[in-house]
Amino acid sequence: MSDTYDVVIIGGGPGGYNCAIRAGQLGLKTAIVESRGALGGVCLNVGCIPSKALLHASELFEAAGSTFASMGILVDKPRLDLAAMMAQKTDAVNGLTKGVEFLMKKNKITYVKGRGRIAGAGRVEVTGEGGVQTLEAKNIVIATGSEPMGLPGVTIDEKRIVSSTGALALEKVPGKLVVIGGGVIGLELGSVWRRLGAEVTVVEYLDRITPTMDAEISTQFQKILKKQGFQFELSTKVVGVDAGKAKLAVALEPAAGGERRTIEADVVLVAIGRRPYTEGLGLETVGIMPDKRGFIANDHWKTSAPGVWVIGDVTTGPMLAHKAEEEGGNVAQLIAGQWGHMNPDIIPSVIYTKPEVASVGKTEEELKAAGIAYKVGKFPFLANSRARTNHETDGFVKILEDQATRRVVGAHMIGTGVGELIGEICVAMEFGASAEDIARTCHAHPTTSEAIREAAKGVDGWVMQA
Ligand code: FAD
Ligand code: NAD
């Protein structure tokens, strides 16, 4: 016998579970299908949450051994209990994934454990422990997320040659970690293991790390990471990793071609990006063709197949949990006949290193390429009183304003806690604020948010530029 639902969601990550919750709240009969045995997707199980648990703990470990003394706090050399650090990470994951399961019950959503496959219009087949069941659906939402990209000549075993998933669960601190890819995952997880004692080398194909970020931020970021002990091999490609001996042999070549050399590693982390995940999803049964990079196209989250929607990493746009979450809520609203809106120009992104990097809107390079005249305001944390008292003076805030419209069109920051500060700019941008609007807003003293106000003043030349 089959059940009929208003909505069947395939995938229980931030996109899927937020879609389910909103659909449940709106009174839609909803089912969510998840194959990994726990809700929360990549983000809660092997992404955002475990990485942030390890970033926080490793940051405290490093501070105890370094900056504590500069503030007159004398502790014996901290010792690492890696198993305990991993256990608190697992606790954070379990607490949150169980919380999501509770929210499903609270909102009367049917949680179906198993692998979902679209089996024609309005039908989802789920293969689980109890066999195969068919769910009839007025609407199907594809929320199947993404998976790590592999590299030819590099076989991931999740022990010595790892993706982010293996890097979140190493049983001992590697002596030498080689990270392939100077993007978000490489730099966050590279930071974790460097703080815990690994020597970290990042191999990046392009000529700078975090290549899609504002270039001035990338340059400053790399300098700070270098000061912390990171080593970088830029404009370099990995052409293979030999796992035949006790040490891994990582073969490198200049990106443009040239002489090959080898460096040794105990662990290699492959972090060169992620790709949409649609394996065995039955897209062909409803005539959906992913693009050549594997993404399912959407128009306001509608796919080319009637009644089939798509959200999160598996569709276009940044691969971020809050973007997936936003889309999930919107699709539920649209299915219920209500508004569903997201401003693609105001999706913040944060790299949770120390210091953090936070960004929203256009970069200077994008504005130049589009021929848009803009003004810049900048302010360094070195001149911010709170940053100075906290011994956290690395970095700066940069605000970009469109000269014609006088709207803030981008903000890029590097500094401790900027991941929290970026929210202020997002709100300002949503309200169409000018830099002067931010500059005229009273900010509490002493806080690092004053650096935003000073950068905003800088746009109109109220202060000395950094
Ligand atoms: P996912 O979270 O990938 O969830 C999809 C779910 O669908 C999975 O659980 C999968 O098992 C399930 N599934 C797939 N196919 C089927 C099927 N056929 N049947 C049933 N179930 C299926 N983003 C941030 O915004 N902030 C961060 O700090 C951050 N940190 C990250 C750290 C790491 C190490 C990684 C890898 C990613 C991080 N991300 C972060 C990205 C974030 O995890 C993703 O953008 C987010 O999880 C995407 O959500 P989603 O719902 O689209 O898909
Ligand atoms: P990424 O796109 O951030 O970085 C990949 C890097 O690898 C790029 O700098 C790229 O130039 C480089 N690269 C590509 N091919 C290469 C090669 N063959 N050799 C050397 N370098 C190569 O990808 P990621 O770090 O794997 O992260 C994947 C996704 O997960 C991102 O889209 C990100 O949005 C998401 N994520 C977000 C957060 C966060 O929000 N804090 C944290 C982790 C992951």
Coordinates of C-alpha atoms and ligand atoms in Angstrom, one line a residue:
M1 CA 0.0 0.0 0.0
S2 CA 1.3 3.5 -0.7
D3 CA 0.8 6.8 1.3
T4 CA 0.1 10.1 -0.4
Y5 CA 1.9 13.2 0.9
D6 CA 1.7 16.9 0.0
V7 CA 5.5 16.9 0.0
V8 CA 8.2 14.2 0.0
I9 CA 11.7 15.5 0.5
I10 CA 14.7 13.4 -0.5
G11 CA 17.7 14.3 1.7
G12 CA 17.7 15.3 5.4
G13 CA 20.4 18.0 5.4
P14 CA 19.9 21.7 6.2
G15 CA 17.9 22.2 3.0
G16 CA 15.7 19.1 3.5
Y17 CA 15.0 19.4 7.2
N18 CA 14.3 23.1 7.1
C19 CA 11.9 22.5 4.2
A20 CA 10.2 19.7 6.2
I21 CA 9.8 21.8 9.3
R22 CA 8.3 24.8 7.5
A23 CA 6.0 22.4 5.5
G24 CA 4.9 20.8 8.7
Q25 CA 4.3 24.2 10.3
L26 CA 2.2 25.2 7.3
G27 CA 0.0 22.1 7.7
L28 CA 1.3 20.1 4.7
K29 CA 1.5 16.3 5.0
T30 CA 5.2 15.8 4.8
A31 CA 7.7 13.0 4.6
I32 CA 11.5 13.3 4.7
V33 CA 13.7 10.5 3.3
E34 CA 17.3 10.1 4.5
S35 CA 19.8 7.3 3.9
R36 CA 22.7 8.1 6.3
G37 CA 20.9 6.9 9.4
A38 CA 20.8 10.3 11.0
L39 CA 19.2 13.6 10.0
G40 CA 21.2 16.8 9.6
G41 CA 23.0 16.0 6.3
V42 CA 26.7 16.8 5.7
C43 CA 26.5 19.9 7.8
L44 CA 25.5 18.4 11.1
N45 CA 27.2 15.0 10.7
V46 CA 30.4 15.6 8.8
G47 CA 30.6 19.3 8.0
C48 CA 29.8 22.6 9.7
I49 CA 29.2 21.2 13.2
P50 CA 32.0 18.8 13.8
S51 CA 34.5 21.1 12.1
K52 CA 33.4 24.0 14.3
A53 CA 33.6 21.8 17.4
L54 CA 37.2 21.0 16.6
L55 CA 38.1 24.5 15.5
H56 CA 36.9 25.9 18.8
A57 CA 38.6 23.3 20.9
S58 CA 41.9 23.5 19.0
E59 CA 41.8 27.3 19.2
L60 CA 41.6 27.1 23.0
F61 CA 44.3 24.5 23.1
E62 CA 46.7 26.8 21.2
A63 CA 45.7 29.9 23.2
A64 CA 46.4 28.0 26.4
G65 CA 50.0 27.3 25.2
S66 CA 50.6 30.8 23.7
T67 CA 48.5 33.9 24.2
F68 CA 47.4 33.1 27.8
A69 CA 50.8 33.9 29.1
S70 CA 50.8 37.4 27.4
M71 CA 47.7 38.2 29.5
G72 CA 49.3 37.0 32.7
I73 CA 47.7 33.6 32.8
L74 CA 50.3 31.0 33.6
V75 CA 49.4 27.5 32.9
D76 CA 51.6 24.4 32.5
K77 CA 52.2 23.4 28.9
P78 CA 48.8 22.1 27.8
R79 CA 48.6 18.4 26.9
L80 CA 46.2 17.0 24.3
D81 CA 43.6 14.4 25.0
L82 CA 42.6 13.9 21.4
A83 CA 40.1 11.2 22.2
A84 CA 38.3 13.5 24.6
M85 CA 38.4 16.4 22.1
M86 CA 36.8 14.0 19.5
A87 CA 34.3 12.8 22.0
Q88 CA 33.0 16.4 22.7
K89 CA 32.8 16.9 18.9
T90 CA 30.7 13.7 18.6
D91 CA 28.5 14.9 21.5
A92 CA 27.8 18.1 19.7
V93 CA 26.9 16.2 16.5
N94 CA 24.6 13.7 18.3
G95 CA 22.9 16.4 20.3
L96 CA 22.0 18.4 17.3
T97 CA 21.0 15.5 15.0
K98 CA 18.7 14.2 17.7
G99 CA 17.3 17.7 18.1
V100 CA 16.4 17.7 14.4
E101 CA 14.7 14.3 14.8
F102 CA 12.7 15.7 17.7
L103 CA 11.7 18.7 15.5
M104 CA 10.4 16.2 12.9
K105 CA 8.2 14.6 15.5
K106 CA 7.1 17.9 16.8
N107 CA 6.0 19.1 13.4
K108 CA 4.3 15.7 12.5
I109 CA 6.7 14.9 9.7
T110 CA 7.2 11.3 8.7
Y111 CA 10.9 10.4 8.8
V112 CA 11.6 7.6 6.4
K113 CA 15.0 5.9 6.8
G114 CA 16.4 4.6 3.5
R115 CA 17.5 5.6 0.0
G116 CA 15.0 7.6 -2.0
R117 CA 14.6 7.3 -5.8
I118 CA 12.2 9.2 -8.0
A119 CA 10.2 6.5 -9.8
G120 CA 8.2 8.7 -12.2
A121 CA 5.9 11.7 -11.6
G122 CA 4.6 11.9 -8.0
R123 CA 6.3 8.7 -6.8
V124 CA 9.3 8.2 -4.6
E125 CA 10.6 4.6 -3.9
V126 CA 12.5 4.2 -0.7
T127 CA 14.8 1.2 -0.1
G128 CA 15.4 0.7 3.5
E129 CA 15.9 -2.0 6.1
G130 CA 12.4 -3.2 5.8
G131 CA 12.5 -3.4 2.0
V132 CA 11.1 -1.1 -0.6
Q133 CA 8.1 1.2 0.0
T134 CA 6.5 3.7 -2.4
L135 CA 5.5 7.2 -1.3
E136 CA 3.0 9.1 -3.5
A137 CA 3.8 12.8 -3.5
K138 CA 2.0 15.9 -4.9
N139 CA 5.4 17.6 -4.6
I140 CA 8.9 16.1 -4.5
V141 CA 11.8 18.2 -3.2
I142 CA 15.3 17.1 -4.2
A143 CA 17.7 18.0 -1.4
T144 CA 20.4 15.4 -1.8
G145 CA 23.4 17.7 -1.3
S146 CA 27.0 17.2 -2.4
E147 CA 30.0 14.9 -2.1
P148 CA 33.8 15.6 -2.1
M149 CA 35.5 15.8 -5.5
G150 CA 38.3 13.4 -6.1
L151 CA 41.6 13.8 -7.9
P152 CA 43.1 11.4 -10.5
G153 CA 46.1 9.5 -9.0
V154 CA 44.9 10.1 -5.4
T155 CA 42.9 7.3 -3.8
I156 CA 41.0 8.4 -0.7
D157 CA 41.1 5.7 2.0
E158 CA 39.8 8.0 4.8
K159 CA 42.8 6.9 7.0
R160 CA 45.9 8.4 5.4
I161 CA 44.5 10.0 2.3
V162 CA 41.4 11.7 3.5
S163 CA 38.5 13.9 2.5
S164 CA 37.1 16.3 5.1
T165 CA 35.2 13.4 6.6
G166 CA 38.4 11.5 7.5
A167 CA 40.1 14.7 8.5
L168 CA 37.5 15.2 11.1
A169 CA 38.2 11.8 12.7
L170 CA 42.0 11.3 12.6
E171 CA 43.1 9.1 15.5
K172 CA 46.4 10.9 16.0
V173 CA 47.9 14.2 15.1
P174 CA 49.8 13.7 11.9
G175 CA 53.5 14.8 11.9
K176 CA 53.1 16.3 8.5
L177 CA 49.8 17.1 6.8
V178 CA 49.6 18.0 3.1
V179 CA 46.3 19.7 2.2
I180 CA 45.4 19.7 -1.5
G181 CA 43.3 22.8 -2.1
G182 CA 43.6 26.2 -0.5
G183 CA 39.9 26.8 0.0
V184 CA 37.6 26.8 2.9
I185 CA 37.9 23.2 4.0
G186 CA 41.7 23.0 3.6
L187 CA 42.3 26.1 5.6
E188 CA 39.7 25.3 8.4
L189 CA 40.8 21.7 8.9
G190 CA 44.5 22.6 8.2
S191 CA 44.1 25.1 11.1
V192 CA 42.7 22.4 13.4
W193 CA 45.6 20.0 12.9
R194 CA 48.3 22.8 12.8
R195 CA 47.1 24.0 16.2
L196 CA 47.2 20.5 17.6
G197 CA 50.8 20.1 16.4
A198 CA 51.0 19.1 12.7
E199 CA 53.2 20.7 10.2
V200 CA 50.8 21.8 7.4
T201 CA 51.6 22.4 3.7
V202 CA 48.8 23.6 1.5
V203 CA 49.1 22.9 -2.2
E204 CA 46.9 25.3 -4.3
Y205 CA 46.5 25.1 -8.1
L206 CA 45.9 28.8 -8.5
D207 CA 48.2 31.7 -7.6
R208 CA 46.4 32.5 -4.4
I209 CA 44.4 30.8 -1.6
T210 CA 40.6 31.4 -1.4
P211 CA 40.7 32.5 -5.0
T212 CA 37.0 33.6 -5.2
M213 CA 37.4 36.0 -2.2
D214 CA 38.3 39.7 -2.5
A215 CA 41.9 39.6 -3.4
E216 CA 43.1 42.0 -0.7
I217 CA 41.5 39.8 1.9
S218 CA 43.1 36.6 0.4
T219 CA 46.6 38.2 0.4
Q220 CA 46.3 39.4 4.1
F221 CA 44.8 36.0 5.0
Q222 CA 47.7 34.1 3.5
K223 CA 50.2 36.4 5.3
I224 CA 48.5 35.7 8.7
L225 CA 48.3 32.0 8.1
K226 CA 52.0 31.9 7.1
K227 CA 52.9 33.7 10.3
Q228 CA 51.0 30.9 12.1
G229 CA 53.2 28.3 10.5
F230 CA 51.3 27.3 7.4
Q231 CA 53.4 26.6 4.3
F232 CA 52.0 27.2 0.9
E233 CA 52.8 25.8 -2.5
L234 CA 50.9 28.1 -4.9
S235 CA 50.4 27.6 -8.7
T236 CA 51.2 24.0 -8.0
K237 CA 49.3 20.7 -8.8
V238 CA 49.4 17.3 -7.2
V239 CA 49.9 14.7 -9.8
G240 CA 49.7 11.7 -7.6
V241 CA 50.2 10.3 -4.1
D242 CA 52.1 7.1 -3.6
A243 CA 50.8 5.3 -0.5
G244 CA 53.2 2.3 -0.8
K245 CA 55.6 3.3 2.0
A246 CA 55.4 4.3 5.6
K247 CA 55.3 8.0 4.5
L248 CA 53.1 9.1 1.7
A249 CA 54.9 10.5 -1.3
V250 CA 53.1 13.5 -2.8
A251 CA 54.2 14.3 -6.4
L252 CA 54.0 18.0 -7.3
E253 CA 54.3 19.9 -10.5
P254 CA 54.0 23.6 -11.4
A255 CA 50.4 24.2 -12.5
A256 CA 51.6 25.4 -15.8
G257 CA 53.7 22.2 -16.3
G258 CA 57.4 21.6 -15.5
E259 CA 59.7 19.7 -13.3
R260 CA 58.2 17.2 -10.9
R261 CA 59.2 16.9 -7.2
T262 CA 58.1 14.9 -4.3
I263 CA 57.2 15.9 -0.7
E264 CA 56.5 13.6 2.2
A265 CA 53.3 13.4 4.3
D266 CA 51.8 11.3 7.1
V267 CA 48.3 12.4 6.0
V268 CA 47.0 14.0 2.8
L269 CA 43.7 15.9 2.9
V270 CA 42.0 16.3 -0.5
A271 CA 39.9 19.5 -0.4
I272 CA 39.5 20.7 -4.0
G273 CA 35.8 21.3 -3.9
R274 CA 32.5 19.4 -3.8
R275 CA 30.1 18.2 -6.5
P276 CA 26.4 17.8 -6.5
Y277 CA 25.2 14.3 -5.4
T278 CA 22.5 12.7 -7.6
E279 CA 23.6 9.1 -7.8
G280 CA 20.8 6.6 -8.4
L281 CA 18.1 9.3 -7.9
G282 CA 16.0 8.4 -10.9
L283 CA 16.1 11.9 -12.4
E284 CA 15.7 10.3 -15.9
T285 CA 12.2 9.0 -14.8
V286 CA 10.9 12.6 -14.8
G287 CA 13.2 14.0 -17.6
I288 CA 15.6 16.1 -15.5
M289 CA 19.1 16.4 -16.9
P290 CA 21.7 17.8 -14.6
D291 CA 24.2 20.3 -16.3
K292 CA 27.7 19.2 -17.2
R293 CA 29.0 19.9 -13.7
G294 CA 26.1 17.8 -12.2
F295 CA 23.9 20.6 -10.9
I296 CA 20.2 20.5 -11.3
A297 CA 19.0 23.8 -12.7
N298 CA 16.1 25.7 -11.1
D299 CA 13.8 28.6 -11.6
H300 CA 12.7 29.7 -8.2
W301 CA 13.6 26.2 -7.1
K302 CA 11.3 24.6 -9.7
T303 CA 13.0 22.0 -11.8
S304 CA 12.1 21.3 -15.4
A305 CA 9.7 18.5 -14.2
P306 CA 6.3 19.6 -12.9
G307 CA 5.9 19.1 -9.1
V308 CA 9.7 18.5 -8.6
W309 CA 11.7 21.1 -6.7
V310 CA 15.4 21.4 -5.9
I311 CA 17.3 23.1 -3.1
G312 CA 20.7 23.2 -1.5
D313 CA 24.1 22.1 -2.7
V314 CA 22.6 19.9 -5.5
T315 CA 21.4 23.1 -7.3
T316 CA 23.3 26.2 -8.4
G317 CA 24.6 28.9 -6.0
P318 CA 27.1 28.8 -3.1
M319 CA 27.4 25.4 -1.3
L320 CA 26.5 26.8 2.1
A321 CA 24.2 25.5 4.9
H322 CA 22.4 28.7 5.4
K323 CA 21.7 29.0 1.6
A324 CA 20.2 25.5 1.6
E325 CA 18.2 26.3 4.7
E326 CA 16.9 29.5 3.2
E327 CA 15.8 27.7 0.0
G328 CA 14.2 24.9 2.0
G329 CA 11.9 27.3 3.9
N330 CA 11.1 29.1 0.7
V331 CA 10.1 26.0 -1.2
A332 CA 7.7 25.0 1.6
Q333 CA 6.2 28.4 1.5
L334 CA 5.7 28.3 -2.2
I335 CA 4.2 24.8 -2.1
A336 CA 1.7 26.2 0.5
G337 CA 0.8 29.0 -1.9
Q338 CA 2.7 31.7 0.1
W339 CA 5.7 34.0 -0.7
G340 CA 9.1 32.5 -1.2
H341 CA 12.0 34.8 -1.7
M342 CA 15.8 34.9 -1.3
N343 CA 18.2 37.6 -2.3
P344 CA 21.1 35.8 -4.0
D345 CA 23.3 38.9 -3.7
I346 CA 23.2 38.8 0.1
I347 CA 24.4 35.4 1.1
P348 CA 27.2 35.8 3.6
S349 CA 30.2 33.4 3.8
V350 CA 32.5 32.8 6.7
I351 CA 35.8 31.0 7.1
Y352 CA 36.1 29.9 10.7
T353 CA 39.8 30.1 11.1
K354 CA 41.6 32.4 13.6
P355 CA 41.2 35.2 12.6
E356 CA 37.9 34.6 10.8
V357 CA 37.2 35.8 7.3
A358 CA 33.7 37.0 6.4
S359 CA 32.3 38.3 3.2
V360 CA 29.0 39.3 1.6
G361 CA 28.1 40.9 -1.8
K362 CA 30.5 41.9 -4.5
T363 CA 34.3 41.9 -4.3
E364 CA 36.4 44.7 -5.7
E365 CA 37.4 42.5 -8.6
E366 CA 33.8 41.8 -9.5
L367 CA 32.8 45.5 -9.4
K368 CA 35.8 46.3 -11.6
A369 CA 34.9 43.6 -14.1
A370 CA 31.3 44.8 -14.2
G371 CA 32.5 48.4 -14.8
I372 CA 30.7 49.6 -11.6
A373 CA 32.2 52.8 -10.1
Y374 CA 32.5 52.3 -6.3
K375 CA 34.0 53.8 -3.2
V376 CA 36.0 51.9 -0.5
G377 CA 36.1 52.4 3.3
K378 CA 38.6 50.4 5.3
F379 CA 39.5 50.2 9.0
P380 CA 42.2 48.1 10.7
F381 CA 41.5 46.1 13.9
L382 CA 44.9 47.5 15.1
A383 CA 43.1 50.8 15.7
N384 CA 40.0 49.2 17.4
S385 CA 40.1 49.4 21.2
R386 CA 38.4 46.1 21.9
A387 CA 40.6 44.2 19.4
R388 CA 43.6 45.8 21.2
T389 CA 42.5 44.8 24.7
N390 CA 41.8 41.3 23.5
H391 CA 45.3 41.0 21.8
E392 CA 43.4 40.3 18.5
T393 CA 44.6 43.1 16.2
D394 CA 45.1 41.1 12.9
G395 CA 42.9 42.1 10.0
F396 CA 40.6 44.8 8.8
V397 CA 37.1 45.7 7.6
K398 CA 36.4 46.8 4.1
I399 CA 33.1 48.2 2.9
L400 CA 32.3 48.8 -0.8
E401 CA 29.6 51.3 -1.9
D402 CA 28.2 51.7 -5.4
Q403 CA 29.0 55.3 -6.3
A404 CA 25.8 55.8 -8.4
T405 CA 23.2 54.2 -6.1
R406 CA 25.1 54.9 -2.8
R407 CA 24.1 51.4 -1.7
V408 CA 26.6 49.2 0.1
V409 CA 27.2 46.4 -2.3
G410 CA 29.9 44.4 -0.6
A411 CA 31.8 44.0 2.7
H412 CA 34.9 41.9 3.3
M413 CA 36.5 41.4 6.7
I414 CA 39.3 39.5 8.3
G415 CA 39.6 39.5 12.1
T416 CA 38.6 37.7 15.2
G417 CA 34.8 37.2 15.4
V418 CA 34.0 38.8 12.0
G419 CA 31.7 35.8 11.3
E420 CA 29.3 37.4 13.9
L421 CA 29.9 41.0 12.6
I422 CA 28.9 40.2 9.0
G423 CA 25.2 39.9 10.0
E424 CA 25.0 43.7 10.5
I425 CA 26.1 44.3 6.9
C426 CA 23.6 41.7 5.6
V427 CA 20.8 43.6 7.4
A428 CA 22.0 46.9 6.1
M429 CA 22.2 45.6 2.6
E430 CA 18.7 44.1 2.7
F431 CA 17.5 47.6 3.8
G432 CA 19.4 49.2 0.9
A433 CA 21.6 51.1 3.3
S434 CA 24.4 53.5 2.2
A435 CA 27.7 53.5 4.1
E436 CA 26.6 56.8 5.6
D437 CA 23.5 55.0 7.1
I438 CA 25.9 52.6 8.9
A439 CA 28.3 55.4 9.9
R440 CA 25.4 57.4 11.5
T441 CA 24.3 54.4 13.5
C442 CA 25.5 54.4 17.1
H443 CA 27.6 51.3 17.9
A444 CA 28.5 50.1 21.4
H445 CA 31.9 50.9 22.8
P446 CA 34.2 49.1 23.1
T447 CA 33.3 46.5 20.6
T448 CA 34.8 45.2 17.4
S449 CA 31.6 46.3 15.6
E450 CA 33.0 49.9 15.8
A451 CA 35.4 48.8 13.1
I452 CA 32.5 48.5 10.8
R453 CA 31.2 51.9 11.6
E454 CA 34.7 53.4 11.1
A455 CA 35.1 51.6 7.7
A456 CA 31.7 52.9 6.7
K457 CA 32.8 56.5 7.7
G458 CA 35.8 55.8 5.5
V459 CA 33.7 55.5 2.4
D460 CA 32.8 59.2 2.6
G461 CA 36.3 60.2 3.8
W462 CA 35.2 60.9 7.4
V463 CA 38.4 59.2 8.8
M464 CA 41.9 58.6 7.7
Q465 CA 41.9 55.5 5.5
A466 CA 43.7 52.4 6.7
Ligands
FAD1 P1 23.5 17.9 2.6 O1 23.8 18.5 3.9 O2 24.6 17.3 1.8 O3 22.4 16.8 2.9 C1 21.9 15.9 1.9 C2 21.5 14.7 2.6 O4 20.8 13.9 1.6 C3 22.6 13.8 3.1 O5 22.4 13.5 4.4 C4 22.5 12.5 2.3 O6 22.8 11.4 3.0 C5 21.1 12.5 1.8 N1 20.8 11.8 0.6 C6 21.5 12.0 -0.6 N2 20.9 11.2 -1.6 C7 19.9 10.6 -1.0 C8 18.9 9.6 -1.4 N3 18.9 9.2 -2.7 N4 18.0 9.1 -0.5 C9 18.0 9.6 0.8 N5 18.9 10.4 1.3 C10 19.8 10.9 0.4 N6 28.4 25.4 5.3 C11 28.2 26.5 6.0 O7 27.3 27.3 5.7 N7 29.0 26.7 7.1 C12 30.0 25.9 7.5 O8 30.6 26.2 8.5 C13 30.2 24.8 6.7 N8 31.2 23.9 7.1 C14 31.4 22.8 6.3 C15 32.5 22.0 6.7 C16 32.7 20.8 6.0 C17 33.9 19.9 6.4 C18 31.9 20.5 4.9 C19 32.2 19.3 4.1 C20 30.9 21.3 4.5 C21 30.7 22.5 5.2 N9 29.6 23.4 4.9 C22 29.4 24.5 5.6 C23 28.8 23.1 3.7 C24 27.4 22.6 4.2 O9 27.7 21.4 4.9 C25 26.5 22.3 3.0 O10 26.4 23.5 2.2 C26 25.1 21.8 3.5 O11 25.3 20.7 4.2 C27 24.2 21.6 2.3 O12 23.0 21.2 2.7 P2 22.0 20.3 1.8 O13 20.8 20.1 2.6 O14 22.0 20.8 0.4 O15 22.8 18.9 1.6
NAD2 P1 36.7 25.4 -2.2 O1 36.0 25.6 -3.5 O2 36.4 26.3 -1.1 O3 38.3 25.3 -2.4 C1 38.9 24.4 -3.3 C2 40.3 24.9 -3.6 O4 41.0 23.9 -4.2 C3 40.3 26.1 -4.5 O5 41.1 27.1 -4.0 C4 40.8 25.6 -5.8 O6 41.4 26.5 -6.6 C5 41.7 24.5 -5.3 N1 41.9 23.4 -6.3 C6 41.0 22.9 -7.1 N2 41.5 21.8 -7.8 C7 42.8 21.7 -7.4 C8 43.9 20.8 -7.6 N3 43.7 19.9 -8.5 N4 45.0 21.0 -7.0 C9 45.2 22.0 -6.0 N5 44.2 22.9 -5.7 C10 43.0 22.7 -6.4 O7 36.3 23.9 -1.8 P2 36.4 23.1 -0.5 O8 37.4 23.8 0.4 O9 36.6 21.7 -0.8 O10 34.9 23.3 0.1 C11 33.8 22.7 -0.6 C12 32.6 23.5 -0.3 O11 32.2 23.3 1.1 C13 32.8 25.0 -0.5 O12 32.0 25.3 -1.6 C14 32.3 25.7 0.7 O13 31.3 26.6 0.4 C15 31.7 24.5 1.6 N6 32.3 24.8 2.9 C16 31.9 25.9 3.6 C17 32.5 26.2 4.8 C18 32.1 27.4 5.6 O14 31.1 28.0 5.2 N7 32.9 27.8 6.6 C19 33.4 25.3 5.4 C20 33.8 24.1 4.7 C21 33.2 23.9 3.5

